[in-house]
Coordinates of C-alpha atoms in Angstrom, one line a residue:
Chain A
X1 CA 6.1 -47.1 -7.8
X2 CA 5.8 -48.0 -11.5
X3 CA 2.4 -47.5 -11.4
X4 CA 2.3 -43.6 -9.3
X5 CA 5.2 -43.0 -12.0
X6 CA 2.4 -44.2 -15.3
X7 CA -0.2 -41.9 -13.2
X8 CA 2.5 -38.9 -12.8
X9 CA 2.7 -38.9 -16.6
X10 CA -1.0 -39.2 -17.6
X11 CA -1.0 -36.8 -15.6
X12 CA 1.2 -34.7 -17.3
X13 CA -0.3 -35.3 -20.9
X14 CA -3.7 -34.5 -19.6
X15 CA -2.2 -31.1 -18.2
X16 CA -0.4 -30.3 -21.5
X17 CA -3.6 -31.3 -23.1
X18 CA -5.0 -28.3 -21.3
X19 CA -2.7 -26.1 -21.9
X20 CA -2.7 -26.8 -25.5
X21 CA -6.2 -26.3 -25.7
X22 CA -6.8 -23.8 -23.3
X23 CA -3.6 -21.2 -23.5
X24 CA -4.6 -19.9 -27.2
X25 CA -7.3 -19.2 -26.9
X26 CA -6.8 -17.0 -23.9
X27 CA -4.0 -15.4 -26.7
X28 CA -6.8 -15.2 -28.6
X29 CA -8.4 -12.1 -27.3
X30 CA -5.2 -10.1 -28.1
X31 CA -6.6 -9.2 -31.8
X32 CA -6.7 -5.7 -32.5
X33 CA -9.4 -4.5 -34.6
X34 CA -8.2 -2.2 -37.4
X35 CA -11.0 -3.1 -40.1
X36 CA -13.9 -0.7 -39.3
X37 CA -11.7 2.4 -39.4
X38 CA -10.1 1.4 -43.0
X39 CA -13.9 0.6 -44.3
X40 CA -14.6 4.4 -42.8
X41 CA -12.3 6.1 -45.1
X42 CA -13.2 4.2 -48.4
X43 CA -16.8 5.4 -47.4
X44 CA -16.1 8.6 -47.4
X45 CA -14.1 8.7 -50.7
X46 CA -17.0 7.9 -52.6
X47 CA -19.3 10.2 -50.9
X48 CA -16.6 13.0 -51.9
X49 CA -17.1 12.3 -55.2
X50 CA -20.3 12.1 -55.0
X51 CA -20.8 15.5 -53.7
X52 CA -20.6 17.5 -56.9
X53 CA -23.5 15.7 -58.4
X54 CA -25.8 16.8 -55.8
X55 CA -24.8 20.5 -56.1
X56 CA -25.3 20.7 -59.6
X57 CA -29.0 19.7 -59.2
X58 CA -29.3 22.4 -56.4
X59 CA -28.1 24.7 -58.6
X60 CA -31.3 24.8 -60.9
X61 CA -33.2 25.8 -58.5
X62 CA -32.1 29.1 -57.5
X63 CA -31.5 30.0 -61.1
X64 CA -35.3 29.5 -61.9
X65 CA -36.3 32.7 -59.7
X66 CA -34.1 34.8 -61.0
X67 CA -36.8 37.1 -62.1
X68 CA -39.2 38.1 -59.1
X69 CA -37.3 37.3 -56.3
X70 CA -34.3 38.6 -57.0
X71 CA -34.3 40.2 -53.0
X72 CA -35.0 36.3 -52.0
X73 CA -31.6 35.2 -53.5
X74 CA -29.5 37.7 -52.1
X75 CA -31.0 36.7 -48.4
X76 CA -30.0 33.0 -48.6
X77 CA -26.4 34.0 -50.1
X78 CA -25.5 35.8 -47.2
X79 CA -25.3 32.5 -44.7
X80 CA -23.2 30.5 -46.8
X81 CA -20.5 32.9 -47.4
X82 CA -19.3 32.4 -44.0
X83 CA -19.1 28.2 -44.0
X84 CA -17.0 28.1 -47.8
X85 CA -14.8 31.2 -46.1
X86 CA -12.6 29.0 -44.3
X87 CA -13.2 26.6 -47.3
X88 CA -12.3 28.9 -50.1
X89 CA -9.0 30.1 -48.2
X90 CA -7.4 27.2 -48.6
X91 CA -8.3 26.6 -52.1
X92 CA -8.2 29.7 -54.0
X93 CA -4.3 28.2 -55.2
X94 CA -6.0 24.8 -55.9
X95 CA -8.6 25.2 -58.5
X96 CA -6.5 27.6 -61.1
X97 CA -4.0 24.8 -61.1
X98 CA -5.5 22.0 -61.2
X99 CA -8.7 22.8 -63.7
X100 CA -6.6 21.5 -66.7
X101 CA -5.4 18.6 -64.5
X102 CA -9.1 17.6 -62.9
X103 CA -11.6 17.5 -65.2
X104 CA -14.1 16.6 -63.3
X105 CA -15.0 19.3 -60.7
X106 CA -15.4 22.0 -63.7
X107 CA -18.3 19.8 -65.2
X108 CA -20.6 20.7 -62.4
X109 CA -20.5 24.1 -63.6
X110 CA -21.3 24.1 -67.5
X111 CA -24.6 21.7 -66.7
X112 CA -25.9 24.5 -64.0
X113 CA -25.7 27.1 -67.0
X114 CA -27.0 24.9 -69.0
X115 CA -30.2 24.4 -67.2
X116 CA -30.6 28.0 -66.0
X117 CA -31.8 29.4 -69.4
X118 CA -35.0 27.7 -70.3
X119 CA -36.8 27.5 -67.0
X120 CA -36.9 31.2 -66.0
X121 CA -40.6 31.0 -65.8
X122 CA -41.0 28.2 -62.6
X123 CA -43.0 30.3 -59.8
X124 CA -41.4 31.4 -56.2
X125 CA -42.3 28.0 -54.9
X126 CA -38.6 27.1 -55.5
X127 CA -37.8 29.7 -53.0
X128 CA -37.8 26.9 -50.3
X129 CA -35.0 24.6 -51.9
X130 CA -33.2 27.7 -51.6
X131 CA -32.9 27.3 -47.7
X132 CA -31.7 24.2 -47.9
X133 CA -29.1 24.5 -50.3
X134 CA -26.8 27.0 -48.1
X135 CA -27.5 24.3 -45.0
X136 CA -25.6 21.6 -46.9
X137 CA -23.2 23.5 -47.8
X138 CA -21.5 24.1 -44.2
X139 CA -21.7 20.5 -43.0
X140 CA -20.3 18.4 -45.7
X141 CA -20.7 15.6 -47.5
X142 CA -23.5 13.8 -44.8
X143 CA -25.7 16.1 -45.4
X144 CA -25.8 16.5 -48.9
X145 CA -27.0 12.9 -49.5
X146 CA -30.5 14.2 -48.1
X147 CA -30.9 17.1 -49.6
X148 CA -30.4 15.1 -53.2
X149 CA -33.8 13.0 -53.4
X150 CA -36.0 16.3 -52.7
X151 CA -34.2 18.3 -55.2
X152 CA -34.7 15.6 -58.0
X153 CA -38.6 15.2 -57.2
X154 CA -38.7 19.2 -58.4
X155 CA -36.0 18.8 -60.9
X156 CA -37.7 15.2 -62.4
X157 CA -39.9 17.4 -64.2
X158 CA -38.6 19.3 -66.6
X159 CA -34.7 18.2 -66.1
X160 CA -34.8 14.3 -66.3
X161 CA -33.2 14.7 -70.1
X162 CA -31.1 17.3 -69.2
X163 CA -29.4 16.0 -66.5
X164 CA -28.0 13.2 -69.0
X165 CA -27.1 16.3 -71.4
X166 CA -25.1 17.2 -68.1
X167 CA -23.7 14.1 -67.3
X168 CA -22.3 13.2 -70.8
X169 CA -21.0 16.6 -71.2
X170 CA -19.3 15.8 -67.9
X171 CA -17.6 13.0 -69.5
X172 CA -15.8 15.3 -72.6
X173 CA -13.5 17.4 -71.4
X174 CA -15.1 21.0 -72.3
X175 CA -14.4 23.1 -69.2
X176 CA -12.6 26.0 -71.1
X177 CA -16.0 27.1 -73.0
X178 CA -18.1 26.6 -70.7
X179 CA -16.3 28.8 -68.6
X180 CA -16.9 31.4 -70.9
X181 CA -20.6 31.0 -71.5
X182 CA -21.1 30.9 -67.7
X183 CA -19.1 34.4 -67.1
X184 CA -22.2 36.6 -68.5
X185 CA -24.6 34.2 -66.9
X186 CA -23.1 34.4 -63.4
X187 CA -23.6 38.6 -63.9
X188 CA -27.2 37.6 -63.2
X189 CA -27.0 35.0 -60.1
X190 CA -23.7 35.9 -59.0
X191 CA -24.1 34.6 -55.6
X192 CA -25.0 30.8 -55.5
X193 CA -22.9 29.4 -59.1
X194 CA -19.5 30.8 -57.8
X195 CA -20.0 29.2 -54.5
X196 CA -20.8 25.9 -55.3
X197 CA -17.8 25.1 -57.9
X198 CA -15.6 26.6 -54.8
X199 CA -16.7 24.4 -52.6
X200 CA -16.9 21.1 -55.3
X201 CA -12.9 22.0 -56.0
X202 CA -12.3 22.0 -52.2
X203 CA -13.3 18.7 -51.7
X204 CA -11.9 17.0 -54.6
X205 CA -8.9 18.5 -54.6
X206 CA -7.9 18.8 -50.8
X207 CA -6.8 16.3 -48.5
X208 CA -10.1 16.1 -46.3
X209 CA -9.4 15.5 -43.1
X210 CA -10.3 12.1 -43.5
X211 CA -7.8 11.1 -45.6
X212 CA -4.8 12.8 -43.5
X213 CA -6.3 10.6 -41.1
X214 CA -6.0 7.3 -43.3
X215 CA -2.6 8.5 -43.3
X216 CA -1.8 9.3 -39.9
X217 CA -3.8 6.0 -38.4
X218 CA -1.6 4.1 -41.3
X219 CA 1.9 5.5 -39.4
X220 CA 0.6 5.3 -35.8
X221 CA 0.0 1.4 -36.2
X222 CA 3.7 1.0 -37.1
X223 CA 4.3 3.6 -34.0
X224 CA 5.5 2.2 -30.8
X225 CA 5.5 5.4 -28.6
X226 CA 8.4 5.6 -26.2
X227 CA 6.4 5.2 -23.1
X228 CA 9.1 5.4 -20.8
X229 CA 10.4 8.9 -21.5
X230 CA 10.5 12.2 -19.3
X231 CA 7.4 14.4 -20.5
X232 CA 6.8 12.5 -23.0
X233 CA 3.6 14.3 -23.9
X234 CA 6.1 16.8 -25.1
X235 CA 7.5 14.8 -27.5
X236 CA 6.1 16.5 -30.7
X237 CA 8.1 15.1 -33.4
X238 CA 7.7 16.6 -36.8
X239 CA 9.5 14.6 -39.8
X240 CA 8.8 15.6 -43.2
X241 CA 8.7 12.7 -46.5
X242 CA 8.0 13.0 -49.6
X243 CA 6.1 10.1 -51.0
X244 CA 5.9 8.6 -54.7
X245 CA 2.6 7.9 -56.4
X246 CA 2.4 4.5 -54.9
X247 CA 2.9 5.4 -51.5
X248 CA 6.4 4.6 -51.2
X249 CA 9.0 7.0 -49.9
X250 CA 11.1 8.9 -52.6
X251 CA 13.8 9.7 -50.0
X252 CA 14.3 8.8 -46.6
X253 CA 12.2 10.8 -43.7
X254 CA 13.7 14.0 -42.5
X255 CA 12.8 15.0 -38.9
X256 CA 12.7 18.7 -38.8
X257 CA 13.2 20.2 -35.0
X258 CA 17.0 18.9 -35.4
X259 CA 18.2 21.4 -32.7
X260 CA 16.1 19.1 -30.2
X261 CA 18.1 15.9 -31.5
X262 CA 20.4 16.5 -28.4
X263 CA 18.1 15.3 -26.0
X264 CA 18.0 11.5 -25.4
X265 CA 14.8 11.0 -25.3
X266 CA 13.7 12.7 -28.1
X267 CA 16.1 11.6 -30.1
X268 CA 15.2 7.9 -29.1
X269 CA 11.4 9.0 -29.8
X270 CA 12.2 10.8 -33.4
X271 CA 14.4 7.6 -34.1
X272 CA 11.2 5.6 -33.2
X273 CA 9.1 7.7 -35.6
X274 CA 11.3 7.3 -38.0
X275 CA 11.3 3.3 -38.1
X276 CA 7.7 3.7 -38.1
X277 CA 7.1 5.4 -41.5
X278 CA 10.1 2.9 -43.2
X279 CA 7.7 0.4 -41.9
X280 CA 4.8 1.7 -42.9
X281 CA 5.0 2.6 -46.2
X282 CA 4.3 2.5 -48.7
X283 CA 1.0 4.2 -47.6
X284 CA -1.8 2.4 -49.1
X285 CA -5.5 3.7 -50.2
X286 CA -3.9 7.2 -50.9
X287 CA -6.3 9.2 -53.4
X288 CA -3.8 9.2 -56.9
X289 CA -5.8 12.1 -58.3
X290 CA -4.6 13.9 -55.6
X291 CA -1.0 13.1 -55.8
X292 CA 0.5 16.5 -55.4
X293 CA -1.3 17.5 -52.5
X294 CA 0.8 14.3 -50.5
X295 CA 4.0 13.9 -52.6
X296 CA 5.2 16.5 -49.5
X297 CA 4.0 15.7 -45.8
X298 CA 4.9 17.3 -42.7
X299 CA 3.7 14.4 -40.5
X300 CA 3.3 15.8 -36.8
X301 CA 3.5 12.6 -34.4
X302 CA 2.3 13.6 -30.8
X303 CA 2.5 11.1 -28.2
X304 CA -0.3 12.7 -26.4
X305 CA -2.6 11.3 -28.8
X306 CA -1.1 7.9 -28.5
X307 CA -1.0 7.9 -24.6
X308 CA -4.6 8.9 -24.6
X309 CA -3.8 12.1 -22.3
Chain B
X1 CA -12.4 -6.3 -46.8
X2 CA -9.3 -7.8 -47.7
X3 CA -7.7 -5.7 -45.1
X4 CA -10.2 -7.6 -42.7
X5 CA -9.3 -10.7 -44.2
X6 CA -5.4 -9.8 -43.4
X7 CA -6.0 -8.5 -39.8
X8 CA -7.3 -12.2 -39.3
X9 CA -4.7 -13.8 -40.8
X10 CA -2.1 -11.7 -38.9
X11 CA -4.2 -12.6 -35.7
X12 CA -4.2 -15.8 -36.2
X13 CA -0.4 -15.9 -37.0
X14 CA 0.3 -14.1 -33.4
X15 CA -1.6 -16.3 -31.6
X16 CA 0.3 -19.7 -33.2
X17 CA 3.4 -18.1 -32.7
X18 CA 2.6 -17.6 -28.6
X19 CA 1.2 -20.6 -27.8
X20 CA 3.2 -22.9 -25.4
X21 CA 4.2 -25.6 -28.0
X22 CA 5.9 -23.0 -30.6
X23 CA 7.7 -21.2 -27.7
X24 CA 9.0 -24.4 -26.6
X25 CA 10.3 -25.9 -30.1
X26 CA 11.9 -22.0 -30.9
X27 CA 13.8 -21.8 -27.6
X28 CA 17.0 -21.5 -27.1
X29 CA 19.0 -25.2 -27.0
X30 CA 19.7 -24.6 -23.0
X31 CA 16.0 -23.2 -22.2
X32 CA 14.8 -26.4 -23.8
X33 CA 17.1 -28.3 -21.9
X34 CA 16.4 -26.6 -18.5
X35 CA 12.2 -27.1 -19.8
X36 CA 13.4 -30.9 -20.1
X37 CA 14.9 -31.3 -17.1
X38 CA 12.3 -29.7 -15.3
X39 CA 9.3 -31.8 -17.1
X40 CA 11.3 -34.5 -15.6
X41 CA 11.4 -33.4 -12.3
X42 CA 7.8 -32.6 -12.3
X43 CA 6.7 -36.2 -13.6
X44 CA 9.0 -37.8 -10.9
X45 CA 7.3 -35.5 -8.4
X46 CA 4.0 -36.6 -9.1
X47 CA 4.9 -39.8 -9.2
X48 CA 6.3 -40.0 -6.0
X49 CA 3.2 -37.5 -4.7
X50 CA 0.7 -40.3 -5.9
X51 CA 2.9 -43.1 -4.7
X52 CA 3.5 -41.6 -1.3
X53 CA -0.8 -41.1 -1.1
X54 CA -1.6 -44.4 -1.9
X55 CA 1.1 -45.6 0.8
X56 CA 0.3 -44.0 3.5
X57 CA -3.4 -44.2 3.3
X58 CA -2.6 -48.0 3.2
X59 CA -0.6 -48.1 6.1
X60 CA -2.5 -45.9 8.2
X61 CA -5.5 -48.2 7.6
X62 CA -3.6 -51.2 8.1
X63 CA -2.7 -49.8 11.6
X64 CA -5.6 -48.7 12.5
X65 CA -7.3 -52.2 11.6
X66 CA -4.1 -53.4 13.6
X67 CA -4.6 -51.5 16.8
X68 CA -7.9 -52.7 17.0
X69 CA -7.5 -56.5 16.6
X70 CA -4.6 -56.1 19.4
X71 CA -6.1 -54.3 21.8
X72 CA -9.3 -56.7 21.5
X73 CA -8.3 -58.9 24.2
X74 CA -7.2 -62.0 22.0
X75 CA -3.9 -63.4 23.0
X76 CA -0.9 -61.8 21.7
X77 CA 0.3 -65.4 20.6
X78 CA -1.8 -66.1 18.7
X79 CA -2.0 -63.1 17.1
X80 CA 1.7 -63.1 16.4
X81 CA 1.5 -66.8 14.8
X82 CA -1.4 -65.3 12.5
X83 CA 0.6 -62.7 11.6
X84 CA 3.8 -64.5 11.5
X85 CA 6.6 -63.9 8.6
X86 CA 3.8 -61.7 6.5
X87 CA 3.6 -58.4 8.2
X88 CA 3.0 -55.9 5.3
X89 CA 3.1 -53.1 7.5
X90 CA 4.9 -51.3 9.7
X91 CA 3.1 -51.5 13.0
X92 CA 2.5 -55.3 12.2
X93 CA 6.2 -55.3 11.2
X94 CA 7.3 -54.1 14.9
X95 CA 4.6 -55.8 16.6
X96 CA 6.3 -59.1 14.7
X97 CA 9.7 -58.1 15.5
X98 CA 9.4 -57.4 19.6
X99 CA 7.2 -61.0 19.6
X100 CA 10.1 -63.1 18.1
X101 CA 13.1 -61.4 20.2
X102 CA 10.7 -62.3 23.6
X103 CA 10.1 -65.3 22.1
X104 CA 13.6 -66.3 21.4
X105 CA 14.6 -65.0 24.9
X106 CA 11.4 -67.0 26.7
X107 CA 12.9 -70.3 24.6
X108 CA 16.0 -70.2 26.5
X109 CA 14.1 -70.0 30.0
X110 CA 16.2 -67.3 30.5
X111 CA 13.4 -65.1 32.5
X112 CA 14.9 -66.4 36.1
X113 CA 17.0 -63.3 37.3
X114 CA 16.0 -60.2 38.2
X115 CA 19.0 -59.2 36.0
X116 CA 18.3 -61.4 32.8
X117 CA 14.4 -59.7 33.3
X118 CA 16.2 -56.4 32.5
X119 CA 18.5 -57.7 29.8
X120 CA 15.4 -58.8 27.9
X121 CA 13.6 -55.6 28.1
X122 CA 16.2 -53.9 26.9
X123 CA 16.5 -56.0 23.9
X124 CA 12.9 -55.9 23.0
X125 CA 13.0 -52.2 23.5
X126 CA 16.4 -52.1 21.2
X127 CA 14.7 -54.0 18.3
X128 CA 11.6 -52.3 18.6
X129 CA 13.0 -48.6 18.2
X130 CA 15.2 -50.1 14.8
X131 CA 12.3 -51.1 13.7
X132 CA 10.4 -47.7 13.8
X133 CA 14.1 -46.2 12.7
X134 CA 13.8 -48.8 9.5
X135 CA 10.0 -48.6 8.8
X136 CA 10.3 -44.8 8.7
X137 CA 13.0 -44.5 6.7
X138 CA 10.7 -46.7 4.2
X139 CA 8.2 -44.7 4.3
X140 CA 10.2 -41.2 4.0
X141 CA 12.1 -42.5 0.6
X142 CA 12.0 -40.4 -2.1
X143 CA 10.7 -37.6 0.4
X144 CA 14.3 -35.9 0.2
X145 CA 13.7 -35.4 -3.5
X146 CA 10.4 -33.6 -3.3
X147 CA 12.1 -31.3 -1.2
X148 CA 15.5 -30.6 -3.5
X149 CA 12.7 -30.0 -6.2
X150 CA 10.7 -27.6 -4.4
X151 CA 13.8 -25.4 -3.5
X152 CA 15.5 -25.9 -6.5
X153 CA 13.1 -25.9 -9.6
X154 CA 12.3 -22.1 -9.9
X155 CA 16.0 -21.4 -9.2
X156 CA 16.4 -24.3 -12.6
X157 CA 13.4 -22.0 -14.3
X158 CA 15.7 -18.7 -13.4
X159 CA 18.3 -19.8 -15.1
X160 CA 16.1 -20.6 -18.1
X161 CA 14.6 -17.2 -17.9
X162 CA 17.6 -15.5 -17.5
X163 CA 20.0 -17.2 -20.4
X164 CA 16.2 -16.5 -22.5
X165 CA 16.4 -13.1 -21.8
X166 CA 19.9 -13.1 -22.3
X167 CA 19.1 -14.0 -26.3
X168 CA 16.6 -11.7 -26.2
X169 CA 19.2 -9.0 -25.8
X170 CA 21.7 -9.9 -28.1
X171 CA 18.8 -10.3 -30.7
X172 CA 18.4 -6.7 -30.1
X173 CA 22.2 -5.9 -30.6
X174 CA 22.3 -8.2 -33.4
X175 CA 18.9 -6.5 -35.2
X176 CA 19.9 -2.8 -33.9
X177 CA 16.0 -2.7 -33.1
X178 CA 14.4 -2.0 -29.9
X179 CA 10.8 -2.9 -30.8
X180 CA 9.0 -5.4 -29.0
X181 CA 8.4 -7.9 -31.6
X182 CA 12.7 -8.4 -31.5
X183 CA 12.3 -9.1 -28.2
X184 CA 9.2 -10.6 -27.1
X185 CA 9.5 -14.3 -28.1
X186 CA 12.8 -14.4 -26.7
X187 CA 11.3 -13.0 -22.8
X188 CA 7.8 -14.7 -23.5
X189 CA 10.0 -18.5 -24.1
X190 CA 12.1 -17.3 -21.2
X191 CA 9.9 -16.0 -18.4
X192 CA 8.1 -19.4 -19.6
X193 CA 10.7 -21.6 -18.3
X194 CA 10.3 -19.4 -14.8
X195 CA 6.4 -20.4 -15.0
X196 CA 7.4 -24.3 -15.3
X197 CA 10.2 -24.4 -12.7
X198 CA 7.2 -22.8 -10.3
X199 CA 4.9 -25.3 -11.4
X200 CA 6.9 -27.8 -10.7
X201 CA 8.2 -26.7 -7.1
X202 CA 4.7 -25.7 -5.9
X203 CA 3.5 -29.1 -6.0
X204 CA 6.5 -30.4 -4.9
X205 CA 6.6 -28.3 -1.8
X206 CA 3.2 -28.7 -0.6
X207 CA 3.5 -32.4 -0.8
X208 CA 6.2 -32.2 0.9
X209 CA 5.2 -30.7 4.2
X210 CA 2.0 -32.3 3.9
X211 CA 3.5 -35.8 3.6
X212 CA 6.5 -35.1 6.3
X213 CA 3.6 -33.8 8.3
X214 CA 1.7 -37.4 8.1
X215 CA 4.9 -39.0 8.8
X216 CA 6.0 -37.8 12.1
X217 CA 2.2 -37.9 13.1
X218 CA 2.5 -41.7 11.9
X219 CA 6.0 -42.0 13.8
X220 CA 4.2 -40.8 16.6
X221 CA 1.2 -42.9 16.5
X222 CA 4.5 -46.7 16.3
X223 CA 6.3 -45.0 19.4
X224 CA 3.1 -44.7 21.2
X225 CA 2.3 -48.2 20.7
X226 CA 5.9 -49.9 21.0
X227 CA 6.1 -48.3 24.5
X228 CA 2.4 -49.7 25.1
X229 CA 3.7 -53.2 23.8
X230 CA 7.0 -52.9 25.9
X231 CA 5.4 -52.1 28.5
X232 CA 2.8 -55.2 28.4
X233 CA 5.8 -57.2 28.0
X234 CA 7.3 -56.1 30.9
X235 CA 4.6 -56.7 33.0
X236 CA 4.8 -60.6 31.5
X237 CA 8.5 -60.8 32.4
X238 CA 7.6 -59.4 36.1
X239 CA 4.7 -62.2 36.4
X240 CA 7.0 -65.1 35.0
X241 CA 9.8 -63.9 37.5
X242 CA 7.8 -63.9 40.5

């Protein structure tokens, strides 16, 4: 018996032995991957800021024709005036207030005027970049990355020192002046300088979508939906917060829909929103130059996006 | 990429915190108690399981080897004086026992009547079923307790699970949180003391009917040959009383 009883517990040390080995790593596979998404949105931050550059070298070109084909120009302008419409709604408020505040999307605009002057003479050849330039403008910032190299191959040539000029007057501050030298200028070429700048401001200075997202997929980690309730695809909750520059909450969330508070279950799910923003903030890789446009959310949490239906 | 660094450290943290060895040392003083006490049960389970192999492959071998020198022809004498005082196993142990009580009966010259013929029979056949009654019981020890384990262990891992989950709630009342992570190591420590109370009655179960199985088959196999040995015996007593 003494002997069975030694077996019995090698036994048992070779099974916990398995077990020890063998169970975490089937626990393993649990992992959730977040870090793709996250490296998505810093991505796209740079390539908003990136996207002024390329439309100031556009710019140029459509300035050059100005004399012959003046007919040409008015063509092109047409097409984009429908993609910036939905743009420029939106924004119209934005750029008046924030020109003092953002430097940078004004710049764009003094180094086009700049550039237009001296290079009247260039023949109708530059009538093709013309094309292109409304195309980039609809789609966003992908696009705009490949319309920059053939723009500089044309531009290398007579605006290699200028561009600098452009760039260092980007750096000082100057944007009051310049709006006053362009306002005869854009008499001229009225159509393609006012849209750029419109569009430039829209991007800086809104949240893009991407970056309510950032937000959103920040809050729906913390969010365990309360899979259990009646229709819970109808559980829309909308709570408001108001967030300080770091991404902390000034004041605790405030659900809105409070006559709906009565029912159980959405008062459990609210509740359960609720817990997830305390636990999620403070928000992290929130654009500070864009402060005011977040201090105030109305975050909309729909469990239909959660339960995938 | 620090946040990818930090999802793998949080990964990594889940997983130490679910694997077996943290559950158990975090539980709850009476799961750990019930996961003792069912380790226990579970190590004496399989120590009788590999005891109760071993034995009855032995004896079953020993019979068979038995069945075959008896029924070879030699004389049952002699084979009795080999065997003697060391029979090591139960059919060799009743084979042993019936020889000495005919023997001490033939010593006497008692094998005259007609009536005395009888008594002896009965006396042979009287030893020989306490015998298979002793031998059995033997072999059946520890049996008893496979089965209480097997019955009795997930009802031990219930009672684990259910004072787990029991902590798992009042963590919730305590925390005033519903979320999972309140309440997951408490149910994942106590539906593990469920798991080990099965893992310990399985075993014990199936050894059990398998071995009670071999047992009654092996019970059958001794009866069959004490009535063959009684009734060469009695065939003896007729010849020496005519």
């Amino acid at each position: 018996m003494r002997a069975a009883i030694t077996i019995s517990v090698a036994f048992h040390f070779a099974l916990a032995a398995a077990a020890w080995t063998g169970v975490p790593v089937l626990f393993r596979d649990v992992l959730r991957e977040d870090t793709p998404i996250i490296v998505e949105l810093v991505a796209i931050d740079e390539e908003t800021r990136a996207a002024p550059q390329v439309v100031k070298k556009e710019e140029p070109d459509p300035e050059d024709e100005p004399p012959k084909p003046e007919p040409v120009k008015a063509a092109p302008a047409p097409p984009p005036p429908p993609p910036p419409a939905p743009v420029a709604q939106p924004t119209p408020p934005a750029p008046p207030e924030k020109v003092a505040a953002l430097p940078p999307p004004p710049k764009p605009e003094p180094k086009p005027e700049a550039v237009e002057p001296p290079p009247p003479p260039p023949p109708e050849t530059r009538i093709i970049p013309d094309p292109p330039t409304p195309k980039p403008v609809p789609p966003r910032a992908d696009i705009r990355p490949r319309t920059k190299p053939t723009p500089p191959s044309k531009a290398a040539t007579f605006d290699a020192g200028r561009i600098s000029v452009l760039i260092d007057k980007s750096r000082k501050e100057t944007t009051p002046e310049v709006d006053s030298e362009e306002a005869p200028k854009k008499f001229l070429q009225p159509p393609p300088v006012p849209q750029s700048p419109v569009r430039q401001a829209a991007v800086g200075n809104r949240l893009t979508i991407t970056e309510v997202d950032a937000i959103r997929f920040q809050i729906e980690q913390c969010w365990n939906v309360p899979a259990g309730a009646r229709d819970a695809q109808d559980l829309v909750i909308r709570i408001q917060i108001s967030l300080k520059p770091d991404g902390s909450l000034r004041s605790p969330p405030e659900i809105l829909d409070r006559e709906r508070m009565g029912d159980g279950f959405y008062r459990a799910a609210a509740e359960s929103a609720r817990r997830a923003i305390q636990r999620c903030t403070p928000l992290k890789n929130l654009p500070t130059a864009k402060y005011d446009r977040w201090q105030e959310i109305t975050l909309t949490f729909n469990p239909r996006d959660m339960l995938g239906g | 990429m620090e946040q990818a660094v930090e999802a793998a450290a949080i990964a990594g943290s889940i997983s130490g915190d679910l694997s077996i060895l943290s559950l158990v040392l975090r539980a709850d003083i009476i799961v750990k108690l019930v996961l003792i006490l069912l380790l226990g049960a579970s190590v004496w389970c399989w120590a009788i399981i590999f005891d109760k192999i071993r034995n009855i492959r032995r004896v079953s071998g020993k019979a068979s080897e038995f069945e075959e020198v008896f029924w070879s022809g030699g004389s049952l004498e002699d084979l009795y004086d080999r065997i003697g005082t060391k029979a090591d196993h139960p059919m060799a142990i009743l084979f042993a026992s019936a020889m000495r009580e005919w023997r001490r009966s033939g010593a006497h010259g008692l094998v005259a009547s007609d009536k005395l013929t009888t008594g002896v029979q009965e006396r042979i056949g009287q030893v020989m079923r306490l015998t298979i009654a002793r031998e059995l019981d033997r072999l059946e020890r520890y049996l008893g307790f496979l089965a209480t384990v097997g019955s009795t262990a997930p009802f031990i891992g219930l009672f684990g699970t259910v004072w787990g989950i029991m902590n798992s709630f009042q963590s919730i009342a305590l925390s005033k949180n519903t979320s999972l992570a309140v309440v997951a190591p408490g149910i994942a420590e106590a539906l593990f003391a469920t798991a080990f109370g099965l893992v310990a009655a399985i075993p014990a179960v199936v050894a059990y009917n398998k071995f009670s199985n071999d047992l009654n088959r092996f019970a059958g196999r001794l009866e069959g040959f004490a009535g063959e040995f009684s009734a060469i015996l009695s065939r003896q007593l007729d010849e020496r009383a005519t």
